[in-house]
XYZ file of C-alpha atoms in Angstrom:
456
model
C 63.364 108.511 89.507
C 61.570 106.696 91.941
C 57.358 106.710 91.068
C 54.709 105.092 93.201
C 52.536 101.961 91.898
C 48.842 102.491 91.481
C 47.167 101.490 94.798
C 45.199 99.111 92.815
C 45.532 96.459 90.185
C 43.774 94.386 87.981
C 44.326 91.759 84.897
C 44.007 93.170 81.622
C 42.489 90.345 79.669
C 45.653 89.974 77.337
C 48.406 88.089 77.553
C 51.015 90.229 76.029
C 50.216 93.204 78.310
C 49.738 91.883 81.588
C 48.048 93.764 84.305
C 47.052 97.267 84.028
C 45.513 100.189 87.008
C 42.381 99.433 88.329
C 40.048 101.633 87.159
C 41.504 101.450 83.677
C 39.987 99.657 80.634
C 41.786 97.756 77.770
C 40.320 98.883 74.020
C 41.329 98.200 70.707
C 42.359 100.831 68.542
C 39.851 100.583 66.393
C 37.330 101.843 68.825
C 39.857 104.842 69.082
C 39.965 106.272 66.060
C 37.737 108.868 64.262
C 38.445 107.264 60.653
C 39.208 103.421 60.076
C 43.136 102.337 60.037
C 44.353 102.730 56.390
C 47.468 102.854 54.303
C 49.037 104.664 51.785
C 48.357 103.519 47.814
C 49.250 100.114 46.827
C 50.909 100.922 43.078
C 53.894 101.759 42.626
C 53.753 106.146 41.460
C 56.210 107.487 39.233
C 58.626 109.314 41.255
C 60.236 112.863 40.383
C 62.620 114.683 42.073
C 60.008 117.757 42.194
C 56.368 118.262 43.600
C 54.610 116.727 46.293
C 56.272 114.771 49.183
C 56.196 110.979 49.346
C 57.199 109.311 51.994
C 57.572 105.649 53.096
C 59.443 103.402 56.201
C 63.051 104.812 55.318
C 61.440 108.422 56.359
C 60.448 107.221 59.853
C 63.132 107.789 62.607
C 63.030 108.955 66.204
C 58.960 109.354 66.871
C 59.431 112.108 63.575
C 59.165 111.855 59.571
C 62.522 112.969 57.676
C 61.543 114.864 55.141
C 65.422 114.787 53.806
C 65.102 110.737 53.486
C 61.592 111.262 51.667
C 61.418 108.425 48.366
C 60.808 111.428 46.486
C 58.135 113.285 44.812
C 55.061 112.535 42.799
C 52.631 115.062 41.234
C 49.898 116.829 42.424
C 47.725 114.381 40.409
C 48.932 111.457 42.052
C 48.300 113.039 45.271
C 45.014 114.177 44.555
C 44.051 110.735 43.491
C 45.792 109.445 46.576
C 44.312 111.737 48.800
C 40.650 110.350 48.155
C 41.805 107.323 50.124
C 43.563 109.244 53.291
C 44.947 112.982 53.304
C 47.771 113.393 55.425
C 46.868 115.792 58.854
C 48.740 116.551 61.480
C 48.604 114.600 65.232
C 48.057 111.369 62.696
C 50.505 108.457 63.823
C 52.142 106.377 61.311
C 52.927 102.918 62.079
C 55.983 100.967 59.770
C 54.039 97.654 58.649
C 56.357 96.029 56.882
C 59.519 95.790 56.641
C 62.422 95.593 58.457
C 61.432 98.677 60.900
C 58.289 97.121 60.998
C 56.194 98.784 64.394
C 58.306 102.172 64.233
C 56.110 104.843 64.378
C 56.187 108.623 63.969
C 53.102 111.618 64.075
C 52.598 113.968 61.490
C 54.205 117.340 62.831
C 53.614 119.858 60.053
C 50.332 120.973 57.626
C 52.903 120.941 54.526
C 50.995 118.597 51.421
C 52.465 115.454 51.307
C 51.605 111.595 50.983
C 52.243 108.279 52.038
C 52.744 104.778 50.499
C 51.226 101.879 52.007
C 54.034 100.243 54.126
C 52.605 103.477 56.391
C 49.269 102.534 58.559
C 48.075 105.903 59.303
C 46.397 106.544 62.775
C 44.198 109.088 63.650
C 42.743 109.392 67.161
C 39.008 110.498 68.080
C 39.864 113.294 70.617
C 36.883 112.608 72.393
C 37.886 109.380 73.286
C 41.813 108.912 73.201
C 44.401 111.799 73.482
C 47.344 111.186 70.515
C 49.821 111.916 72.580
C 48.818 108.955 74.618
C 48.794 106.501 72.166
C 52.250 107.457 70.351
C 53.610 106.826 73.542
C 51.967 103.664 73.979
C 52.590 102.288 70.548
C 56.225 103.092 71.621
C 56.411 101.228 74.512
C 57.642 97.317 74.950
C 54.199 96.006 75.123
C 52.967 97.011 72.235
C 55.926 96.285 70.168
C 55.921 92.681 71.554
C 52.188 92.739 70.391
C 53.621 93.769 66.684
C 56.627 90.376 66.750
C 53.973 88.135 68.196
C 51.315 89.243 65.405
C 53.407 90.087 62.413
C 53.466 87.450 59.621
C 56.229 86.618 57.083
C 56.543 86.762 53.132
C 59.453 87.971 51.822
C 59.929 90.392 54.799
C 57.653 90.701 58.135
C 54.548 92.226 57.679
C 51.726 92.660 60.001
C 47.791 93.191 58.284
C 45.669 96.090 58.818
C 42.741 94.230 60.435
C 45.124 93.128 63.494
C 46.367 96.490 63.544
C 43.233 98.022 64.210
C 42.713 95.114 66.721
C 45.628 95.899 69.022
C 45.032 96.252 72.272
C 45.061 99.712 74.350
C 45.712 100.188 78.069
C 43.127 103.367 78.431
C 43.092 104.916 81.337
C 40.563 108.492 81.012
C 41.460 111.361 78.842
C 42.643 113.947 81.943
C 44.634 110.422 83.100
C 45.766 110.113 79.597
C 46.981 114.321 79.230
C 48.558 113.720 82.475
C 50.399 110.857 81.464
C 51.481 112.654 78.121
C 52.883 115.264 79.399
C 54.760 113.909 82.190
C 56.175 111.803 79.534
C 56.884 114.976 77.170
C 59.157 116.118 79.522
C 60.764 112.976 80.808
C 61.206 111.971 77.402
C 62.522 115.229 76.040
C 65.412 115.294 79.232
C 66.298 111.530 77.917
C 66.926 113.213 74.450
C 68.209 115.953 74.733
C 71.135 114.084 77.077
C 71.223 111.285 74.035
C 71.418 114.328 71.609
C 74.574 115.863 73.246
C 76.279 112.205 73.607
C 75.728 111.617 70.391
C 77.680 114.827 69.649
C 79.925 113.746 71.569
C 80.935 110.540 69.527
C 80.752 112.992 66.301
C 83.555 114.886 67.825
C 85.257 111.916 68.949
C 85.206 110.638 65.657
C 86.083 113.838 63.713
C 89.134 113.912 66.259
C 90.151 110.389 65.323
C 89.761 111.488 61.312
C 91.985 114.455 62.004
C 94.364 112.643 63.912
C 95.133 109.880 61.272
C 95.004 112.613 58.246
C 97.299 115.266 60.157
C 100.283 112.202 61.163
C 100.104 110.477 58.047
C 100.718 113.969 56.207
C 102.934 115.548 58.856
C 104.737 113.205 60.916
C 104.686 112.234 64.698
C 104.137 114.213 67.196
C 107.334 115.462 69.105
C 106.593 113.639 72.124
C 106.173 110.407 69.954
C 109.144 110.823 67.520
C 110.600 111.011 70.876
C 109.478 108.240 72.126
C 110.236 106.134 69.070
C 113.838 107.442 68.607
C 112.403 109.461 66.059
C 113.679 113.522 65.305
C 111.676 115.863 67.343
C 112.123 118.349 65.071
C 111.086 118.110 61.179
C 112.232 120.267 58.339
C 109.437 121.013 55.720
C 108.921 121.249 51.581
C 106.098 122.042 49.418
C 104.326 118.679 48.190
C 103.287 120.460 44.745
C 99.099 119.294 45.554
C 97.315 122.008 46.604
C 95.179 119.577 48.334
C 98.057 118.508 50.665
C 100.095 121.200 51.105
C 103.477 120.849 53.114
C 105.148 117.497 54.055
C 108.150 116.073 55.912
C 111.685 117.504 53.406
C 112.506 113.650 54.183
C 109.373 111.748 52.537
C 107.986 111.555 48.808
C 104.923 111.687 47.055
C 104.199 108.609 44.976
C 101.186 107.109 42.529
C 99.911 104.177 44.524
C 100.708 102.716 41.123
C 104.424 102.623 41.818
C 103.562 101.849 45.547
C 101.860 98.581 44.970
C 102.952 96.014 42.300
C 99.876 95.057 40.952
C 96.106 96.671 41.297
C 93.110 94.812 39.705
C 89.604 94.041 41.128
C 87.388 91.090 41.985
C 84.808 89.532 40.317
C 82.203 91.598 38.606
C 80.233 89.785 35.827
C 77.659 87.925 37.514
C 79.682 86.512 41.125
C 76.095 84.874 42.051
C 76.169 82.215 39.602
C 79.339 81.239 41.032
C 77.593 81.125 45.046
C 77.817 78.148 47.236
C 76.742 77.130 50.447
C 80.137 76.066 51.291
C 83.285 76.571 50.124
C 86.020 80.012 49.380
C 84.969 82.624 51.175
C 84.446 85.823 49.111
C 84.238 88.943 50.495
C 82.112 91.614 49.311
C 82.050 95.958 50.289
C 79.848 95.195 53.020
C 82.811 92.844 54.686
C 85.589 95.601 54.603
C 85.588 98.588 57.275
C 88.248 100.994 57.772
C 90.999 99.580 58.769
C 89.101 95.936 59.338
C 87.330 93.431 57.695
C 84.689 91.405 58.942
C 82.917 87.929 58.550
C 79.302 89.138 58.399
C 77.143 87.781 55.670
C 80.001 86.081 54.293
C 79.344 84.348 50.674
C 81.187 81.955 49.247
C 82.399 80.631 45.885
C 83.434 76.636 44.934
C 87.118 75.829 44.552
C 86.885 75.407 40.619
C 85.435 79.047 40.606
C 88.089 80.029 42.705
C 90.972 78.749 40.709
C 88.607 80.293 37.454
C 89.244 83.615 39.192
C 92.411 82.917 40.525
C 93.740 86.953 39.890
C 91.520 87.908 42.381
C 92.271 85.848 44.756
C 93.519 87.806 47.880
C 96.821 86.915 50.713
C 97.652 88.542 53.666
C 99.412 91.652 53.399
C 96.720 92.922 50.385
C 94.564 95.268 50.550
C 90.630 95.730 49.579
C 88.915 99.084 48.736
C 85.111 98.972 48.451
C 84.207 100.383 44.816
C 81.063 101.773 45.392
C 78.370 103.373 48.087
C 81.526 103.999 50.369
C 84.328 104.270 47.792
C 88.014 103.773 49.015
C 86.814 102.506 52.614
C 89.868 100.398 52.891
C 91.174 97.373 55.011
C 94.152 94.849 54.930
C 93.775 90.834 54.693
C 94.697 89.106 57.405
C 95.132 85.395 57.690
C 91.584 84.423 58.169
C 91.130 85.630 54.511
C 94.248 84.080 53.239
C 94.065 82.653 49.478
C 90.013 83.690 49.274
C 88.277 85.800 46.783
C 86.737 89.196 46.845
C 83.950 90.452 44.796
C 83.478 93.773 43.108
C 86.703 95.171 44.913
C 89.733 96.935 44.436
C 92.292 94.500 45.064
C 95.839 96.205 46.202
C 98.112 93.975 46.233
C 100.882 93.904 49.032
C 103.069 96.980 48.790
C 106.763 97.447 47.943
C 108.430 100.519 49.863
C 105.544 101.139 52.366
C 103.884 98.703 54.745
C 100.423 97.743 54.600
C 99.013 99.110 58.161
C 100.437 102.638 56.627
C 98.861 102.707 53.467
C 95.685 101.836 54.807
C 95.535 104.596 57.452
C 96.712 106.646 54.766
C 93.772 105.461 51.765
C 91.589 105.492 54.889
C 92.360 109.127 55.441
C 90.943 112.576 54.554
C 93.831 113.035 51.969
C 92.220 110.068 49.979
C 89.171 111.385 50.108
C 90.092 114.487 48.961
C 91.206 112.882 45.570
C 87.699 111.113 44.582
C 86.270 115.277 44.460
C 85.412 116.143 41.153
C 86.161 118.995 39.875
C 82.811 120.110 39.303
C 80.514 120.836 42.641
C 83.404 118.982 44.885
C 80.897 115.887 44.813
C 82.187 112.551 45.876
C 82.778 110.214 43.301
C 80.403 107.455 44.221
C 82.572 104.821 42.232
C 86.137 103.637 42.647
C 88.012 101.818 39.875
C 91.218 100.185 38.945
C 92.921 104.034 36.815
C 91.455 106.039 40.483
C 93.285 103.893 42.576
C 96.568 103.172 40.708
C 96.586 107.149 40.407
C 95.919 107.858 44.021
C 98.861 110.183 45.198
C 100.575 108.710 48.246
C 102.639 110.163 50.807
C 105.687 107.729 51.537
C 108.000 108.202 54.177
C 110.824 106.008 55.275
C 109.887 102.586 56.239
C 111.139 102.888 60.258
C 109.173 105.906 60.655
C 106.216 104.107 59.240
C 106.135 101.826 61.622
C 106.406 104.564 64.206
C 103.277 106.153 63.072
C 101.631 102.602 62.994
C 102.289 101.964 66.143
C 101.217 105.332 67.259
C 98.046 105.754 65.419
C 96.732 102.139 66.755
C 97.254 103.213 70.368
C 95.697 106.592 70.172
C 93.315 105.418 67.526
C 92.369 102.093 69.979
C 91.784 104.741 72.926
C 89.350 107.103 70.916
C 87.653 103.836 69.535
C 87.186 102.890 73.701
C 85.850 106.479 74.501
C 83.374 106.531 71.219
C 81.845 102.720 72.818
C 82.025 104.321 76.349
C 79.574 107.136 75.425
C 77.392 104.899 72.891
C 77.037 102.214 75.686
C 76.078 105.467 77.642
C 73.283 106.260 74.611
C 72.394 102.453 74.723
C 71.263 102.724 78.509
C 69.252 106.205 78.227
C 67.285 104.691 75.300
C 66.665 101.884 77.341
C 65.650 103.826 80.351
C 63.437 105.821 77.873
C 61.514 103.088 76.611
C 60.960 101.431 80.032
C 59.810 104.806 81.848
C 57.150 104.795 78.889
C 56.504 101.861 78.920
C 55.742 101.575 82.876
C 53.814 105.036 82.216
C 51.200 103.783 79.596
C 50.913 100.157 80.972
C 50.004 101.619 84.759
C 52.924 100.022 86.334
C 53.516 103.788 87.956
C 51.157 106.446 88.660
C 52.538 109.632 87.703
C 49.666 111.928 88.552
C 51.318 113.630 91.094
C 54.393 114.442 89.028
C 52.566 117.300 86.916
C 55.162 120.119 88.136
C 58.579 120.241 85.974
């Protein structure tokens, strides 16, 4: 979309923001608002899983408050009490200050009670002298949140203080300018997202596609075309597996505990691994190093050699496998050489099968047939812990080892060509959320005049 530039131009005063429309002024927010900027409470309430709505940073996300990621609940005392400070209404703007989302922001949308705890800065605009709309735009644009980095101070996380909050400067052009503005970038905005919205289902369908895929060949075989291809029976003769869960398999292949799969299961160090930390030295990984299917280096710790011999049944070769224990249990990948003689913590630790190869039984633990098992048998819940008598239980499908390899190599092509399509579209997301924040940010910084755009 091509927009003209305001005839006109002047300097703004302020570094950060550049130049602005002639005949527009530059005010801080302060002289904006009809009440002062405040926060939520400063203690700490008791939280219930009933009553009144209390929500903090984790409940910001896309410009709107998730009331299903909410901290929880306090009671109508609390809020009452709370309420003498600031009363949630809605068209107020909340501003993340502090934190790692620090200068995230999101306006109140409903007149349901609720409350807020003081990493919120609440926002309310004077209508007679800024339009909300307006300024949740602006406070979303690159300007401003390059004012938030350059102002924000550090403790133990970035912060950044009410008074240079309410300081902050505003662009302000007047308040038909400012409606004009708003709703050109209502409907701008809501094109951007509603494309972003059916990419991102896209990927979801992608994904579910490559779940399926993995679940229905490790349970079922190759495809004919593939068996085919890999000198493999078209054709495959089926028998009742005796799990309800899994239904039919290959006549050919067996069910086995991944007890009698894998020699050995144990787990990595649980009592205290910190007092064993280094700033050099084994490399431990941890459940936020193993993926599906992959591990990676990120926020790698590490252990000293003596610890490492000390622990020496967890240490981990190539060919094992590690299953995360908790918050995703059973997410599964296989050591490769980079990890070669290190040390895990708080992991299951498979070590290298007998009868099946590693690359199988990790698209197989990574699978929807794994899953399955961790259901309770109350609710269907996910078991949200994974231990050593799960995992040596764990039924596994086993068929011969050539044909293994043939679904290997098959699910890591088709697998690798899904995993290209999923970055395709979320490169695709990537650039529409960075056209989004640069047509708002021109918008409310005057860099285009989009007066005469009022007509959808």
């Amino acid at each position: 979309m091509k927009l003209p530039a305001y005839p006109r131009t002047k300097p703004s005063g302020v570094e950060w923001l550049g130049d602005i429309a002639g005949d527009w002024s530059v005010s801080p927010i302060k002289h904006l608002v009809s009440t002062p900027v405040t926060d939520g409470p400063h203690e700490t309430p008791e939280i219930f899983d009933e009553g009144i709505p209390f929500v903090s940073a984790e409940a910001v996300s896309g410009g709107q408050i998730n009331f299903e990621r909410i901290r929880g609940h306090i009671t109508a005392e609390d809020h009452k009490r709370f309420s003498r400070k600031y009363k949630p209404r809605r068209g107020d703007i909340y501003l993340i200050k502090s934190g790692a989302t620090t200068g995230r922001v999101a306006m109140v949308e409903t007149d349901i009670e609720f409350n807020i705890w003081s990493p919120l800065a609440a926002i309310r605009c004077e209508p007679k002298k800024a339009d909300r709309q307006f300024l949740f735009f602006y406070l979303q644009s690159k300007e401003f949140q390059t004012a938030v980095e350059l102002s924000w101070s550090f403790g133990t996380q970035q912060n950044i203080g009410m008074g240079v909050i309410q300081n902050l400067a505003v662009p302000l052009p007047s308040l038909a300018e400012q409606r004009a503005i708003a709703a050109f970038l209502d409907r701008e905005t809501g094109r951007v997202d509603r494309l972003v919205a059916k990419k991102r289902e896209l990927i979801e369908r992608l994904k579910e596609k490559r779940t399926a895929l993995i679940s229905r060949t490790v349970t079922r075989g190759l495809p004919p075309a593939a068996a085919r291809a890999a000198g493999l029976p078209e054709k495959t003769s089926f028998k009742p597996s005796g799990l309800d869960w899994l239904g039919d398999i290959p006549k050919h292949w067996e069910v086995k505990r991944l007890k009698f799969v894998s020699p050995h299961i144990t787990v990595g160090i649980v009592v205290e691994p910190s007092k064993y930390y280094a700033d050099e030295g084994i490399p431990a990984l941890r459940s936020l190093n193993v993926k599906p299917h992959r591990l990676v280096a990120n926020d790698l710790v590490f252990i000293t050699p003596t610890a490492n011999e000390q622990h020496a049944k967890s240490k981990i070769y190539e060919g094992d496998l590690v299953a995360v224990r908790s918050g995703q249990p059973g997410t599964t990948a296989v050591v490769d050489k980079r990890f070669h003689g290190a040390n895990c913590i708080d992991l299951i630790i498979i070590r290298k099968p007998h009868g099946a190869t590693s690359a199988f039984l990790d698209y197989f633990l990574n699978s929807d047939m794994a899953t399955a098992q961790f259901e309770t048998g109350t609710g269907g819940a996910i078991q949200q812990h994974f231990n050593i008598t799960m995992a040596a239980s764990l039924q596994i499908i086993v068929p011969p080892l050539p044909e293994q390899a043939a679904i290997v190599a098959y699910l890591a092509t088709e697998t690798t060509n899904l995993d290209a399509l999923v970055g395709k579209v979320e490169e695709a997301v990537e650039r529409l959320q960075e056209y989004r924040t640069a047509l708002i940010t021109a918008a409310v910084t005057g860099k285009i005049d989009v007066r005469t755009t009022n007509q959808p």
